[in-house]
Every structure is written in structure tokens, then in C-alpha cells.
PDB file of C-alpha atoms in Angstrom:
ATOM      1  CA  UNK H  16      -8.943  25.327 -19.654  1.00  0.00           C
ATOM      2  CA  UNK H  17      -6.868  22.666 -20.322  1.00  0.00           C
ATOM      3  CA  UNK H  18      -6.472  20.084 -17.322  1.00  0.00           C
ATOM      4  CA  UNK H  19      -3.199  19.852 -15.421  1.00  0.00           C
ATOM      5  CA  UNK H  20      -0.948  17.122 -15.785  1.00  0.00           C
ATOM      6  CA  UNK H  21      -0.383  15.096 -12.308  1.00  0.00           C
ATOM      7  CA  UNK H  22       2.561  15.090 -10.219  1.00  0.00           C
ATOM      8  CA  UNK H  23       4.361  13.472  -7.435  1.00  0.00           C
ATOM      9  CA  UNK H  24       6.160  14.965  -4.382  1.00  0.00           C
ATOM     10  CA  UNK H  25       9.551  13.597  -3.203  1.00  0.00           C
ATOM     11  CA  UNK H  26       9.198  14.951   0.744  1.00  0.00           C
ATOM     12  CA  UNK H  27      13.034  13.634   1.853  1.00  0.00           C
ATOM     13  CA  UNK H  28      13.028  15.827   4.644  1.00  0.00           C
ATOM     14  CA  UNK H  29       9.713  16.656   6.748  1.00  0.00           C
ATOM     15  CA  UNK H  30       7.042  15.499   9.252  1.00  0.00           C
ATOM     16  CA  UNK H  31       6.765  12.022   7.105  1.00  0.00           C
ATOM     17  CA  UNK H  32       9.386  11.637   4.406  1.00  0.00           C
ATOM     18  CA  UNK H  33       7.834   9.987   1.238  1.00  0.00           C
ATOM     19  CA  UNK H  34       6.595  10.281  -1.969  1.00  0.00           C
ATOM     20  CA  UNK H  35       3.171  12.066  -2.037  1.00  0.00           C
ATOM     21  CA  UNK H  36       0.478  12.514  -5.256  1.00  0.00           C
ATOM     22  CA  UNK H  37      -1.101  15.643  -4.644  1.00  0.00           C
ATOM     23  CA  UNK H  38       0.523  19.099  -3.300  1.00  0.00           C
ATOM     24  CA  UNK H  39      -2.057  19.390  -0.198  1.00  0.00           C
ATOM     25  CA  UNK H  40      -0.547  16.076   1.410  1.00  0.00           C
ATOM     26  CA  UNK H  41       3.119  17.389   0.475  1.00  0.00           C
ATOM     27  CA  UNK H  42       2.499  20.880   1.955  1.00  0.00           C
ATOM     28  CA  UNK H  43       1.247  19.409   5.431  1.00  0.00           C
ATOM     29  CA  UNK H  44       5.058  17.600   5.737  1.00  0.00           C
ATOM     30  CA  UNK H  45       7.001  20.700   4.702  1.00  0.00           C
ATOM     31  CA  UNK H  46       4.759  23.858   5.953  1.00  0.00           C
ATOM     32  CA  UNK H  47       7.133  25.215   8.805  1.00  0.00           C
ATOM     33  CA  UNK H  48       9.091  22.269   8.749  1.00  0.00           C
ATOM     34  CA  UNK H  49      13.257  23.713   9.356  1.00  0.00           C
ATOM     35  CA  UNK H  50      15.462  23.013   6.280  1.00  0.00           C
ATOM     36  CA  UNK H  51      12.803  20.813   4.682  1.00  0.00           C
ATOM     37  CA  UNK H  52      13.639  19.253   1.583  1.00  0.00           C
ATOM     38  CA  UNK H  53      11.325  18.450  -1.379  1.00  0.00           C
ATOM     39  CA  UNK H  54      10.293  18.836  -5.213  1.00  0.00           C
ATOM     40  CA  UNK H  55       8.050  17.813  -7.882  1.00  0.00           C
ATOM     41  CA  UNK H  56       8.180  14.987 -10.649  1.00  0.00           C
ATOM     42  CA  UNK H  57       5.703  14.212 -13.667  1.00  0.00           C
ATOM     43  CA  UNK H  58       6.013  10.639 -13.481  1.00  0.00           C
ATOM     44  CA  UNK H  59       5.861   8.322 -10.499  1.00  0.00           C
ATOM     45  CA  UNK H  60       9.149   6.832 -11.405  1.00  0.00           C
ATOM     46  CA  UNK H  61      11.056   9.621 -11.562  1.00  0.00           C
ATOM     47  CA  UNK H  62       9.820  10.396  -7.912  1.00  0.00           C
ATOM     48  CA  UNK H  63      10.731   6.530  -6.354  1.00  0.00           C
ATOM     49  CA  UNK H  64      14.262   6.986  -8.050  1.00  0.00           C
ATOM     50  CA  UNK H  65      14.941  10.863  -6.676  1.00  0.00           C
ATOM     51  CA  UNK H  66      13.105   9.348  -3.400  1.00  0.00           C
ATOM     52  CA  UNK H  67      16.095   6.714  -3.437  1.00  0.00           C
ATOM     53  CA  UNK H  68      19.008   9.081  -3.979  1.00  0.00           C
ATOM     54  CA  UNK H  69      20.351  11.821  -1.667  1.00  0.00           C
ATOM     55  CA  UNK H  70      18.572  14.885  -2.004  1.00  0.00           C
ATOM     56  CA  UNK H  71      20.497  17.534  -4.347  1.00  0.00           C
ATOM     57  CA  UNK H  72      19.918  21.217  -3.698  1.00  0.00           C
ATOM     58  CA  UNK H  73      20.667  21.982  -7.625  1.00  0.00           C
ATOM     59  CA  UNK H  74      18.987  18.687  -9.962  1.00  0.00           C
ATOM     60  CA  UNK H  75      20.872  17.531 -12.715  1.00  0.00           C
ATOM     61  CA  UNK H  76      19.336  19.093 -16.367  1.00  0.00           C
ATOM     62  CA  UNK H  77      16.990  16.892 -17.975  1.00  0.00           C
ATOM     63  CA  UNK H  78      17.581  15.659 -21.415  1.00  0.00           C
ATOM     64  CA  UNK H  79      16.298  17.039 -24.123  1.00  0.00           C
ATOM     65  CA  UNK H  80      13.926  16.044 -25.871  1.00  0.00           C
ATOM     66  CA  UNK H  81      15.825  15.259 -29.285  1.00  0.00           C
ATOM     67  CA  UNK H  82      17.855  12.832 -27.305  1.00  0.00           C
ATOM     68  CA  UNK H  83      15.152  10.484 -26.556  1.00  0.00           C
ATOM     69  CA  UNK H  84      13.147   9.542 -29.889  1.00  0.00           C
ATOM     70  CA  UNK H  85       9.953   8.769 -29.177  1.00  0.00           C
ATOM     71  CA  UNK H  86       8.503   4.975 -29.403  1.00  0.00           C
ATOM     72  CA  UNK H  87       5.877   4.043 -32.246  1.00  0.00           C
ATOM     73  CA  UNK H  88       4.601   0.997 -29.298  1.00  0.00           C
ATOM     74  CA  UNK H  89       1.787   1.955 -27.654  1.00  0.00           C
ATOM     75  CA  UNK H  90       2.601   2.592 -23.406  1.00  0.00           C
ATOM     76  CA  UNK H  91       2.914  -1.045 -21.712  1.00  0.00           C
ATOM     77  CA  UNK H  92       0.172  -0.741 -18.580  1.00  0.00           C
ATOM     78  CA  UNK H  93       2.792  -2.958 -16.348  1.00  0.00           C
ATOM     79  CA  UNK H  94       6.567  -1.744 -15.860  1.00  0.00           C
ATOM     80  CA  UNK H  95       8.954  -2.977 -13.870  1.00  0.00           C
ATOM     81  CA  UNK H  96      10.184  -0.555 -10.578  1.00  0.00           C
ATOM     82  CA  UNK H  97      13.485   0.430 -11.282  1.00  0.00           C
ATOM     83  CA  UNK H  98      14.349  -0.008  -7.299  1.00  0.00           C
ATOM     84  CA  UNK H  99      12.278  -3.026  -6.506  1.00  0.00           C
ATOM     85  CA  UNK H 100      11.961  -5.150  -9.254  1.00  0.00           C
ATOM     86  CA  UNK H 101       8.260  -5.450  -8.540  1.00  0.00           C
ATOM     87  CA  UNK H 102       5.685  -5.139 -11.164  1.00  0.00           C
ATOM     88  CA  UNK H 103       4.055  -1.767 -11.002  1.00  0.00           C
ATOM     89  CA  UNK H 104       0.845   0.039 -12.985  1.00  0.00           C
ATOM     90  CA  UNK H 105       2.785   2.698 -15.568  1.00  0.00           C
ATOM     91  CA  UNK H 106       1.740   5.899 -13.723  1.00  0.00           C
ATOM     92  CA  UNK H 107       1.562   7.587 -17.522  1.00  0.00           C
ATOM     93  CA  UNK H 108      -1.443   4.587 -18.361  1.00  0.00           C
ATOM     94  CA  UNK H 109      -3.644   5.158 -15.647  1.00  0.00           C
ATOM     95  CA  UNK H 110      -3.306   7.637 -12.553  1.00  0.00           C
ATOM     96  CA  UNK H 111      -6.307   5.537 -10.517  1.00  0.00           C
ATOM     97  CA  UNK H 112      -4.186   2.525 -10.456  1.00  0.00           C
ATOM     98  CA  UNK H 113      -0.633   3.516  -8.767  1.00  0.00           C
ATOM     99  CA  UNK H 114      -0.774   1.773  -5.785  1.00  0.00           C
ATOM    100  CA  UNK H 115       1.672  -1.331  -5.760  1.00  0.00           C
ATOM    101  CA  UNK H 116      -0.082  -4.461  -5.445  1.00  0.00           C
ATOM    102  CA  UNK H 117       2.887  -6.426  -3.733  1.00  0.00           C
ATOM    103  CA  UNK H 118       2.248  -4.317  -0.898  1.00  0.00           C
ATOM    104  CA  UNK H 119       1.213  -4.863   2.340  1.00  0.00           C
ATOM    105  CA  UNK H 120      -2.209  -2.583   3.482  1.00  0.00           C
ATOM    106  CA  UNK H 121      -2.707  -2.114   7.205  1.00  0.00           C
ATOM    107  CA  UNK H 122      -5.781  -0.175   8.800  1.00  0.00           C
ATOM    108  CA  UNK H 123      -7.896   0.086  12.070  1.00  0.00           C
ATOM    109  CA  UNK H 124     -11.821   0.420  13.165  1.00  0.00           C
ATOM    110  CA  UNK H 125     -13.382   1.694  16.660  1.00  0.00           C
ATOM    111  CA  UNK H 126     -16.298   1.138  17.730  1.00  0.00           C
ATOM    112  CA  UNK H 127     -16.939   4.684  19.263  1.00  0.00           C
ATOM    113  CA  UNK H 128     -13.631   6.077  20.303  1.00  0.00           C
ATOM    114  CA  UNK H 129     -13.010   4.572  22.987  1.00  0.00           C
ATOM    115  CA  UNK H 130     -14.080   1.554  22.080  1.00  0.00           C
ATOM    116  CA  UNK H 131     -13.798  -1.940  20.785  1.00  0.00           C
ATOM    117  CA  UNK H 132     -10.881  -1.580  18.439  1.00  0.00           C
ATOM    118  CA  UNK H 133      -9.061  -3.836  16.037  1.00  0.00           C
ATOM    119  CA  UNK H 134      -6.792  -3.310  12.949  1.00  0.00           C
ATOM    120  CA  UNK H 135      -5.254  -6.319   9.999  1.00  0.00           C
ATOM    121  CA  UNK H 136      -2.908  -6.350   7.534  1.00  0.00           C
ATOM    122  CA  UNK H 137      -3.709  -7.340   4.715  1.00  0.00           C
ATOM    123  CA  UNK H 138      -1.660  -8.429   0.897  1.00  0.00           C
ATOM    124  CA  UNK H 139      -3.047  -6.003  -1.307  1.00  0.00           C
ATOM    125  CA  UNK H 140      -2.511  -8.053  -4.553  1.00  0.00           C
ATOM    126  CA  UNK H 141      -4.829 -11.172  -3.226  1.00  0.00           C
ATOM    127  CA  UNK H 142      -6.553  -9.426  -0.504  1.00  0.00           C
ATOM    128  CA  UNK H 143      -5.670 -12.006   2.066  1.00  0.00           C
ATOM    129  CA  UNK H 144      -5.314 -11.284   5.917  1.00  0.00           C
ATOM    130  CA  UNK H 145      -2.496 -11.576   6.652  1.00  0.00           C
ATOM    131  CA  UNK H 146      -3.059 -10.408  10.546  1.00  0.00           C
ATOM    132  CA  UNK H 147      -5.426  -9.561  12.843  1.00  0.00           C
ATOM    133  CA  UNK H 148      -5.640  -8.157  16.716  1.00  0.00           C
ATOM    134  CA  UNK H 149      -8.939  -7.177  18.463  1.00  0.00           C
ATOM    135  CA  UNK H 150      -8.766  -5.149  22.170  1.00  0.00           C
ATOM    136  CA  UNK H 151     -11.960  -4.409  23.902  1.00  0.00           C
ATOM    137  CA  UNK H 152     -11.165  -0.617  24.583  1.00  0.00           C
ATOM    138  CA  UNK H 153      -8.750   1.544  21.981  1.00  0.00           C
ATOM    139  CA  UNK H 154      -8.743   3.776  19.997  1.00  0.00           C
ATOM    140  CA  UNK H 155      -8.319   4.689  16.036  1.00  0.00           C
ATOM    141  CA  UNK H 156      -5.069   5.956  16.451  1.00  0.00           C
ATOM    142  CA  UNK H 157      -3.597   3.679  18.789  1.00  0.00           C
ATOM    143  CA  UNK H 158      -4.852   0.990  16.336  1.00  0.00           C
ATOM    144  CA  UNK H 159      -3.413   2.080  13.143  1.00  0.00           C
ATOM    145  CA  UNK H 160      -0.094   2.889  14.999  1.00  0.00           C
ATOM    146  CA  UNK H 161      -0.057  -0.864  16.099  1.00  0.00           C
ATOM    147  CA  UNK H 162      -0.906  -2.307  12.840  1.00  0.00           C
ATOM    148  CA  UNK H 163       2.459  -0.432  11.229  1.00  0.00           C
ATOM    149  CA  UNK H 164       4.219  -1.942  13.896  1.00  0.00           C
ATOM    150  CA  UNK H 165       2.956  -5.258  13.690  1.00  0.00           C
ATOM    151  CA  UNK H 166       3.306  -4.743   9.413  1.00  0.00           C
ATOM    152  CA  UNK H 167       6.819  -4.047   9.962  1.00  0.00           C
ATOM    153  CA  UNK H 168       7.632  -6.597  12.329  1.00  0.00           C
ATOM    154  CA  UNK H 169       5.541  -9.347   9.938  1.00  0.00           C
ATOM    155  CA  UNK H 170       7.930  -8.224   6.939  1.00  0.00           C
ATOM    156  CA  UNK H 171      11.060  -8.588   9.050  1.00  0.00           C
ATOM    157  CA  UNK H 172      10.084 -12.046  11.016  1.00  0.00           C
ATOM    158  CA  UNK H 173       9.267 -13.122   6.708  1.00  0.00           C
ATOM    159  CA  UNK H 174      12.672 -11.668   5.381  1.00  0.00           C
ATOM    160  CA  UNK H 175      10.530  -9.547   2.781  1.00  0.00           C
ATOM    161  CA  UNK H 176      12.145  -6.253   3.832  1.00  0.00           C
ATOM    162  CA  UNK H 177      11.430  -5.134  -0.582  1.00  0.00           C
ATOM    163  CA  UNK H 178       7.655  -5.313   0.465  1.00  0.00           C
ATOM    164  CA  UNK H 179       6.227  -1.382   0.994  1.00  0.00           C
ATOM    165  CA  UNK H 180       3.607  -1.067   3.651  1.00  0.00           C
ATOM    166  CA  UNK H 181       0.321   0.983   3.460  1.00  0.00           C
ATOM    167  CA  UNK H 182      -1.061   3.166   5.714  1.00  0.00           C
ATOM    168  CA  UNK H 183      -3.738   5.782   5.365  1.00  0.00           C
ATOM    169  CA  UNK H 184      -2.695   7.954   9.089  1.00  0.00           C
ATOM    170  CA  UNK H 185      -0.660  10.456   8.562  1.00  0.00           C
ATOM    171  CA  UNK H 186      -1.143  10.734  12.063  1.00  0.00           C
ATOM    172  CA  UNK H 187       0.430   6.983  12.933  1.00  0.00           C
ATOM    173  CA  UNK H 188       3.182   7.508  10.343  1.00  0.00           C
ATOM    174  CA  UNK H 189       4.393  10.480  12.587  1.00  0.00           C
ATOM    175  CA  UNK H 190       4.283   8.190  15.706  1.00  0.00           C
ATOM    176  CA  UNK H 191       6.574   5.154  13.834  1.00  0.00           C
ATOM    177  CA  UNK H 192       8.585   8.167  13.438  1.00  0.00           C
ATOM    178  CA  UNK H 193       9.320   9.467  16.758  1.00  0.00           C
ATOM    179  CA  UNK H 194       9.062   5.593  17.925  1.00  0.00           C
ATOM    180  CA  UNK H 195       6.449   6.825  20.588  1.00  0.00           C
ATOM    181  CA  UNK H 196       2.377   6.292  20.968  1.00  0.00           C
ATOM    182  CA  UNK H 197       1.059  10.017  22.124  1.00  0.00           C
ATOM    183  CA  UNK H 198      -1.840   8.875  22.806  1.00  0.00           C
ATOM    184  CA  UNK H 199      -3.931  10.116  25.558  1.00  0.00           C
ATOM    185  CA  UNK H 200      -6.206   7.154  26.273  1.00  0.00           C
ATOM    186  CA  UNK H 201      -6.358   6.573  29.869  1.00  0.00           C
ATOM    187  CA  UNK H 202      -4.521   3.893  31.537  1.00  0.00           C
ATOM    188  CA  UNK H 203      -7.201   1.852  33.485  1.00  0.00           C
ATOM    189  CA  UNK H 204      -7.906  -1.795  34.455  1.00  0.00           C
ATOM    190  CA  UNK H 205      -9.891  -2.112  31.299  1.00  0.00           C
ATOM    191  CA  UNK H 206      -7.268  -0.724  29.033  1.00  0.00           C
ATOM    192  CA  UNK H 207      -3.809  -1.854  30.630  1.00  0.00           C
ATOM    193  CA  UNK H 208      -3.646  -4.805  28.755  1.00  0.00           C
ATOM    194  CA  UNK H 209      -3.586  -2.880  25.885  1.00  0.00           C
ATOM    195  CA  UNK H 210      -1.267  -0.188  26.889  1.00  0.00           C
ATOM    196  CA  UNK H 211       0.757  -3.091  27.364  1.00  0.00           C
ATOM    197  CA  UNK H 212       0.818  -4.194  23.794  1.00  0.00           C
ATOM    198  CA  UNK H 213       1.614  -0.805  22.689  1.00  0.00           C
ATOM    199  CA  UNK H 214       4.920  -0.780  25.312  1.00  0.00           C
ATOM    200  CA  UNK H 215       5.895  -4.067  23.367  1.00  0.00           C
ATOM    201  CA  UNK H 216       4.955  -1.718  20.036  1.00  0.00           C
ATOM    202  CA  UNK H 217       7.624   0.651  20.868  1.00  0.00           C
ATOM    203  CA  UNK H 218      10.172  -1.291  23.067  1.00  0.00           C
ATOM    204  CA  UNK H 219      10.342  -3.314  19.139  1.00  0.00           C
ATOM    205  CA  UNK H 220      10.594  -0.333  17.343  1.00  0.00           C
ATOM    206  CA  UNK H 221      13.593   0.585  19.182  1.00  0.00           C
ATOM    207  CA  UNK H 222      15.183  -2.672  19.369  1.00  0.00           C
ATOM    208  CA  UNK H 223      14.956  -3.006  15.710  1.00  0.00           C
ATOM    209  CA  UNK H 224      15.783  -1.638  12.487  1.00  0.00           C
ATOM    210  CA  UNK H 225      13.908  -1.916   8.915  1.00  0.00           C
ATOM    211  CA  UNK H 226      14.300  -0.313   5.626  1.00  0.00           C
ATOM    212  CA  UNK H 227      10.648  -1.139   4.539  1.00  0.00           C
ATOM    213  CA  UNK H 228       9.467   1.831   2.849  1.00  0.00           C
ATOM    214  CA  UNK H 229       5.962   3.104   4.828  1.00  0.00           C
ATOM    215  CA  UNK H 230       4.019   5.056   2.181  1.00  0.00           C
ATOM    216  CA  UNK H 231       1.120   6.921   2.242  1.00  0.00           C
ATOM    217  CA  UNK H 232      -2.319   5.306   0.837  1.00  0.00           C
ATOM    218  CA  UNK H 233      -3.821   8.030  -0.967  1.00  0.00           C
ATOM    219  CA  UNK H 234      -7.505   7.863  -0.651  1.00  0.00           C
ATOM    220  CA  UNK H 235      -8.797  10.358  -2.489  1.00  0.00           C
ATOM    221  CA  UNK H 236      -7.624   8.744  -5.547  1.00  0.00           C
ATOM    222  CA  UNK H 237      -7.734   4.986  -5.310  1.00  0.00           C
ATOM    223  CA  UNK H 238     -10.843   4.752  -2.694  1.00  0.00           C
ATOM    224  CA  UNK H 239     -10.305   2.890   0.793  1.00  0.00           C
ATOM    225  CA  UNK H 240      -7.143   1.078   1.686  1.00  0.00           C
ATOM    226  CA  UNK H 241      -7.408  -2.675   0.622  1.00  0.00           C
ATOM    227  CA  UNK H 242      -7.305  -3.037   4.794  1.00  0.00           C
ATOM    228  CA  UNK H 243     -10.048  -1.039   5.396  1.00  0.00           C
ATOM    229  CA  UNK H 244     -13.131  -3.150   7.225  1.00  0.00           C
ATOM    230  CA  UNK H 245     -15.823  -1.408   5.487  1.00  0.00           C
ATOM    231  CA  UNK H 246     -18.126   0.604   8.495  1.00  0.00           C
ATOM    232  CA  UNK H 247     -18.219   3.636   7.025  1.00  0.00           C
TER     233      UNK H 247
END
């Protein structure tokens, strides 16, 4: 049986809006989701620039094929993003390597959950840390919401608003989102100082706009998040 040929789904209306590589990831934003608002690409380009443009109930035809002659030159591994500018990995050279490395990566670890919990961001390209925060009771969730929140705020305070942020929690994404932590950790003398931090979380999330785009790190084909601190 001959093997499928990948493609991306362009989610502009759903739980998390974004571009997505498999069709398990897309259906979880669009299952039951009112007047969602999605479809499929072959190439990861033509998935950023539909991602960019108002969705269109009808697409335009494609070209055919006679129109475009092919190239003799061999596929160039690096391209330049139509949108950004950035070099990116041609998604047609190698499917393991799409994730832009002028990114910024952001992830959390707890220590039992509760527990001791602390997140970074760090610059996928060079692998530098680029922030860090430590609490001494948290949780998973609360952390990675925090550490999109602190991303965006770090790409905002730098004026690098072109720079897309990682995050592997679907789960966070959907907080940034409604601009609200649901989480249910208890408020107590040992965590208030925490809770506190996460009030200053969203009290900047609705004092502020961004148009960094927050993309999904997709795991199960490029392995763990550049941010990830390696306890598994």
C-alpha cells in the first residue's frame, strides 16, 4: 500500500485556531465546535499563507499543472516564509524538521502535581534560556499557561512581535484564549504567592494585545519541545 502523503490543517475557527500536522490534533479543535472553519493543504506553506488570509467558504482552483513547469534543480532544504521572512526547513525535504528555529519554545515540570513547579523559555535555534520562574507549589498546567504569558510578554517588552511561540498544551493554549487560568489548585498560604503571579498573568493578558502567532509543538513528530527539562 502505498504511504500517504502528509498534510497540514488550517483550524481558523475552533477551540485553538492554528495550523496543525496531523488530522487527530485538527479534529479535537473542530469536533462540535459551532460554524468551525478548517481544511487541508499538502505543503506547509500553502497552510501559513491560507492561515494568513480570511477563511473562504469556496477556495480559489488550483493551477494546473501545465502552468507550472517543473524545475530540473534539485528541492533547496531552506526556503524563505512567504509571511515572515524567516528561514524555514522546505516541508517537501524533510517532514521531521518543520519546526521554525527562530522560534521561541516554552514548557513546564512538577514535581508531583502539586508540587515544586517551574517552566523557561527558551530560543529554539541556539537553545539558550531565555527565562526562567520556579514556585514551590503549582502545577503543570498552571505552569505552561504562565510560560505563554511570560513568552508573549518577553516578545512584546523585545519588539520581536514576527517571532512564533511554542507550546506543547493544548490545554494552556485554550486558557491564553479565554484570557483565564481554570485551574483548580487551592488557594492557601503556601500557594497565594503564586496565585498571585497568575492574577498578574491575566490582568496582562487583558491589558495587552499581540499578534505573535502561538503554535502548536507537535511531539509526535519532532520529539520534546526544545523547552522541555528532560524528567521524563
Amino acid at each position: 500500500m502505498a504511504k500517504s502523503k502528509p498534510k497540514f490543517y488550517v483550524v481558523w475557527q475552533g477551540r485553538v485556531p492554528g495550523i496543525y500536522t496531523n488530522w487527530t490534533d485538527c479534529e479535537a479543535q473542530i469536533k462540535g465546535f459551532q460554524s468551525a472553519q478548517y481544511r487541508s493543504y499538502p505543503t506547509l506553506a500553502e497552510a501559513r499563507q491560507a492561515f494568513a488570509q480570511p477563511y473562504v467558504a469556496t477556495p480559489p482552483k488550483e493551477p494546473s499543472a501545465a502552468a507550472t513547469p517543473p524545475s530540473s534543480a534539485p528541492p533547496s532544504v531552506l526556503m524563505p516564509d512567504p509571511l515572515t521572512g524567516l528561514t524555514v526547513i522546505n516541508p517537501e525535504v524533510s517532514l521531521a524538521e518543520l519546526p521554525l528555529l527562530n522560534a521561541i519554545a516554552v514548557d513546564a515540570a512538577c514535581s508531583g502535581n502539586p508540587g515544586v513547579m517551574e517552566y523557561q523559555g527558551v530560543y529554539i535555534h541556539t537553545r539558550q534560556q531565555l527565562f526562567h520562574y520556579k514556585a514551590p507549589v503549582g502545577t503543570n498546567n498552571i505552569g505552561e499557561f504562565l510560560a505563554i504569558v511570560h513568552g508573549l510578554a518577553y516578545i512584546k517588552k523585545n519588539h520581536i512581535a514576527e517571532t512564533p511561540l511554542y507550546s506543547d498544551s493544548v490545554n494552556a493554549m485554550l486558557w491564553i484564549k479565554k484570557k483565564q487560568c481554570r485551574s483548580k489548585l487551592a488557594r492557601t498560604p503556601q500557594t497565594e504567592q503564586l496565585w498571585q503571579v497568575v492574577e498578574r498573568a491575566e490582568q496582562w493578558l487583558h491589558a495587552n494585545t499581540y499578534d505573535t502567532p502561538i503554535l502548536k509543538w507537535q511531539t509526535h513528530l519532532w520529539g520534546e519541545i526544545p523547552a522541555d527539562f528532560n524528567r521524563k
